[in-house]
Amino acid sequence: MSIPNEQPKYSYTDYLAWDEGERIEIINGDVFNMSPVPSRKHQQVLRELSTEMTLYLRDKECEVFFAPFDVRLLADDKSDDETFNIVQPDLTVVCDKGKLDEKGCKGAPDMIVEILYR
């Protein structure tokens, strides 16, 4: 009988210990390399979207953040050791200030945007 070869589940604690130069996300405890550095056109689109969204939301209770900005999904009431979903969307909108801390967003943001232009 063979013993299953289980892969370790990585958490937000592991993520914080890794080299800051690495562009990774963790989904269900599995590590995924992010795309290489975005193109100039990608950054132009991100700049325009973030500017327009920030201006639109200026008088509302929402804030706009752009990558790198950690979003810890399914993390409500969980420690960093129990958080296994960490992503960095291109653009993140958070209206519930209670989800924001010094590390980013803990819980589902109100909106995320991924720019697919390469």
mmCIF file of C-alpha atoms in Angstrom:
data_model
loop_
_atom_site.group_PDB
_atom_site.id
_atom_site.type_symbol
_atom_site.label_atom_id
_atom_site.label_comp_id
_atom_site.label_asym_id
_atom_site.label_seq_id
_atom_site.Cartn_x
_atom_site.Cartn_y
_atom_site.Cartn_z
ATOM 1 C CA MET A 1 0.000 0.000 0.000
ATOM 2 C CA SER A 2 1.455 3.352 -0.994
ATOM 3 C CA ILE A 3 1.326 6.350 1.289
ATOM 4 C CA PRO A 4 -0.189 9.438 -0.335
ATOM 5 C CA ASN A 5 2.329 12.199 -0.965
ATOM 6 C CA GLU A 6 0.547 15.218 0.483
ATOM 7 C CA GLN A 7 1.661 18.714 -0.423
ATOM 8 C CA PRO A 8 1.927 21.164 2.462
ATOM 9 C CA LYS A 9 -0.742 23.843 2.781
ATOM 10 C CA TYR A 10 0.774 27.298 2.913
ATOM 11 C CA SER A 11 -0.762 30.086 4.972
ATOM 12 C CA TYR A 12 -0.502 33.848 5.200
ATOM 13 C CA THR A 13 2.181 33.377 7.872
ATOM 14 C CA ASP A 14 4.311 31.476 5.313
ATOM 15 C CA TYR A 15 3.586 34.112 2.678
ATOM 16 C CA LEU A 16 4.834 36.899 4.951
ATOM 17 C CA ALA A 17 8.107 35.047 5.529
ATOM 18 C CA TRP A 18 8.964 34.704 1.825
ATOM 19 C CA ASP A 19 11.147 37.046 -0.201
ATOM 20 C CA GLU A 20 9.290 40.255 -1.004
ATOM 21 C CA GLY A 21 10.644 40.139 -4.555
ATOM 22 C CA GLU A 22 8.595 37.037 -5.371
ATOM 23 C CA ARG A 23 5.220 37.623 -7.017
ATOM 24 C CA ILE A 24 2.987 34.833 -5.707
ATOM 25 C CA GLU A 25 -0.560 34.160 -4.617
ATOM 26 C CA ILE A 26 -1.871 31.370 -2.414
ATOM 27 C CA ILE A 27 -5.179 29.682 -3.210
ATOM 28 C CA ASN A 28 -6.488 26.930 -0.945
ATOM 29 C CA GLY A 29 -2.995 26.634 0.513
ATOM 30 C CA ASP A 30 -1.333 26.061 -2.880
ATOM 31 C CA VAL A 31 1.276 28.517 -4.178
ATOM 32 C CA PHE A 32 0.880 30.062 -7.633
ATOM 33 C CA ASN A 33 3.417 32.256 -9.385
ATOM 34 C CA MET A 34 1.916 35.475 -10.645
ATOM 35 C CA SER A 35 2.471 36.777 -14.145
ATOM 36 C CA PRO A 36 5.739 38.530 -14.835
ATOM 37 C CA VAL A 37 5.998 42.281 -14.439
ATOM 38 C CA PRO A 38 3.020 43.896 -16.206
ATOM 39 C CA SER A 39 3.481 45.637 -19.552
ATOM 40 C CA ARG A 40 3.453 49.393 -19.970
ATOM 41 C CA LYS A 41 -0.041 49.228 -21.535
ATOM 42 C CA HIS A 42 -1.298 47.162 -18.574
ATOM 43 C CA GLN A 43 0.024 49.842 -16.204
ATOM 44 C CA GLN A 44 -1.581 52.619 -18.258
ATOM 45 C CA VAL A 45 -4.969 50.882 -18.077
ATOM 46 C CA LEU A 46 -4.520 50.348 -14.339
ATOM 47 C CA ARG A 47 -3.608 54.008 -13.834
ATOM 48 C CA GLU A 48 -6.662 55.255 -15.721
ATOM 49 C CA LEU A 49 -9.057 52.862 -13.980
ATOM 50 C CA SER A 50 -7.697 53.651 -10.519
ATOM 51 C CA THR A 51 -7.876 57.397 -11.179
ATOM 52 C CA GLU A 52 -11.471 57.277 -12.423
ATOM 53 C CA MET A 53 -12.628 54.955 -9.632
ATOM 54 C CA THR A 54 -10.905 57.056 -6.973
ATOM 55 C CA LEU A 55 -12.563 60.222 -8.292
ATOM 56 C CA TYR A 56 -15.965 58.518 -8.464
ATOM 57 C CA LEU A 57 -15.678 57.106 -4.927
ATOM 58 C CA ARG A 58 -14.151 60.245 -3.392
ATOM 59 C CA ASP A 59 -17.368 61.217 -1.535
ATOM 60 C CA LYS A 60 -18.327 57.662 -0.634
ATOM 61 C CA GLU A 61 -17.156 55.342 2.133
ATOM 62 C CA CYS A 62 -15.014 53.284 -0.239
ATOM 63 C CA GLU A 63 -11.278 53.189 -0.919
ATOM 64 C CA VAL A 64 -9.421 52.085 -4.035
ATOM 65 C CA PHE A 65 -6.135 50.151 -3.835
ATOM 66 C CA PHE A 66 -3.887 48.829 -6.584
ATOM 67 C CA ALA A 67 -1.371 45.994 -6.574
ATOM 68 C CA PRO A 68 0.629 45.120 -4.691
ATOM 69 C CA PHE A 69 -2.148 45.007 -2.084
ATOM 70 C CA ASP A 70 -2.849 41.783 -0.181
ATOM 71 C CA VAL A 71 -6.412 40.498 -0.083
ATOM 72 C CA ARG A 72 -6.897 37.660 2.395
ATOM 73 C CA LEU A 73 -10.037 35.807 1.321
ATOM 74 C CA LEU A 74 -12.089 33.652 3.704
ATOM 75 C CA ALA A 75 -10.048 35.191 6.529
ATOM 76 C CA ASP A 76 -12.804 36.646 8.724
ATOM 77 C CA ASP A 77 -12.067 35.798 12.364
ATOM 78 C CA LYS A 78 -9.073 33.643 11.382
ATOM 79 C CA SER A 79 -5.420 34.009 12.309
ATOM 80 C CA ASP A 80 -2.653 34.364 9.735
ATOM 81 C CA ASP A 81 -1.871 30.644 10.271
ATOM 82 C CA GLU A 82 -5.461 29.760 9.316
ATOM 83 C CA THR A 83 -5.647 31.957 6.205
ATOM 84 C CA PHE A 84 -4.980 29.973 3.017
ATOM 85 C CA ASN A 85 -6.182 32.350 0.267
ATOM 86 C CA ILE A 86 -4.071 35.412 -0.474
ATOM 87 C CA VAL A 87 -4.362 37.279 -3.772
ATOM 88 C CA GLN A 88 -3.206 40.598 -5.195
ATOM 89 C CA PRO A 89 -5.817 41.856 -7.658
ATOM 90 C CA ASP A 90 -4.799 44.668 -9.987
ATOM 91 C CA LEU A 91 -7.449 46.918 -8.435
ATOM 92 C CA THR A 92 -9.372 46.447 -5.182
ATOM 93 C CA VAL A 93 -12.315 48.451 -3.828
ATOM 94 C CA VAL A 94 -13.161 48.182 -0.125
ATOM 95 C CA CYS A 95 -16.154 49.972 1.388
ATOM 96 C CA ASP A 96 -16.154 48.270 4.811
ATOM 97 C CA LYS A 97 -13.309 49.974 6.705
ATOM 98 C CA GLY A 98 -13.452 47.157 9.281
ATOM 99 C CA LYS A 99 -11.878 44.851 6.687
ATOM 100 C CA LEU A 100 -8.796 47.057 6.316
ATOM 101 C CA ASP A 101 -5.674 46.699 8.421
ATOM 102 C CA GLU A 102 -2.011 47.514 7.982
ATOM 103 C CA LYS A 103 -1.496 44.330 5.933
ATOM 104 C CA GLY A 104 -4.286 44.964 3.408
ATOM 105 C CA CYS A 105 -7.843 43.617 3.249
ATOM 106 C CA LYS A 106 -9.026 40.807 5.507
ATOM 107 C CA GLY A 107 -12.152 39.344 3.953
ATOM 108 C CA ALA A 108 -13.858 39.792 0.607
ATOM 109 C CA PRO A 109 -13.541 43.278 -0.903
ATOM 110 C CA ASP A 110 -16.520 44.929 -2.549
ATOM 111 C CA MET A 111 -14.938 44.743 -5.979
ATOM 112 C CA ILE A 112 -11.755 43.544 -7.635
ATOM 113 C CA VAL A 113 -10.483 44.147 -11.166
ATOM 114 C CA GLU A 114 -7.968 42.046 -13.060
ATOM 115 C CA ILE A 115 -6.579 43.585 -16.228
ATOM 116 C CA LEU A 116 -5.985 40.907 -18.839
ATOM 117 C CA TYR A 117 -4.142 43.103 -21.300
ATOM 118 C CA ARG A 118 -0.524 41.956 -21.724
#
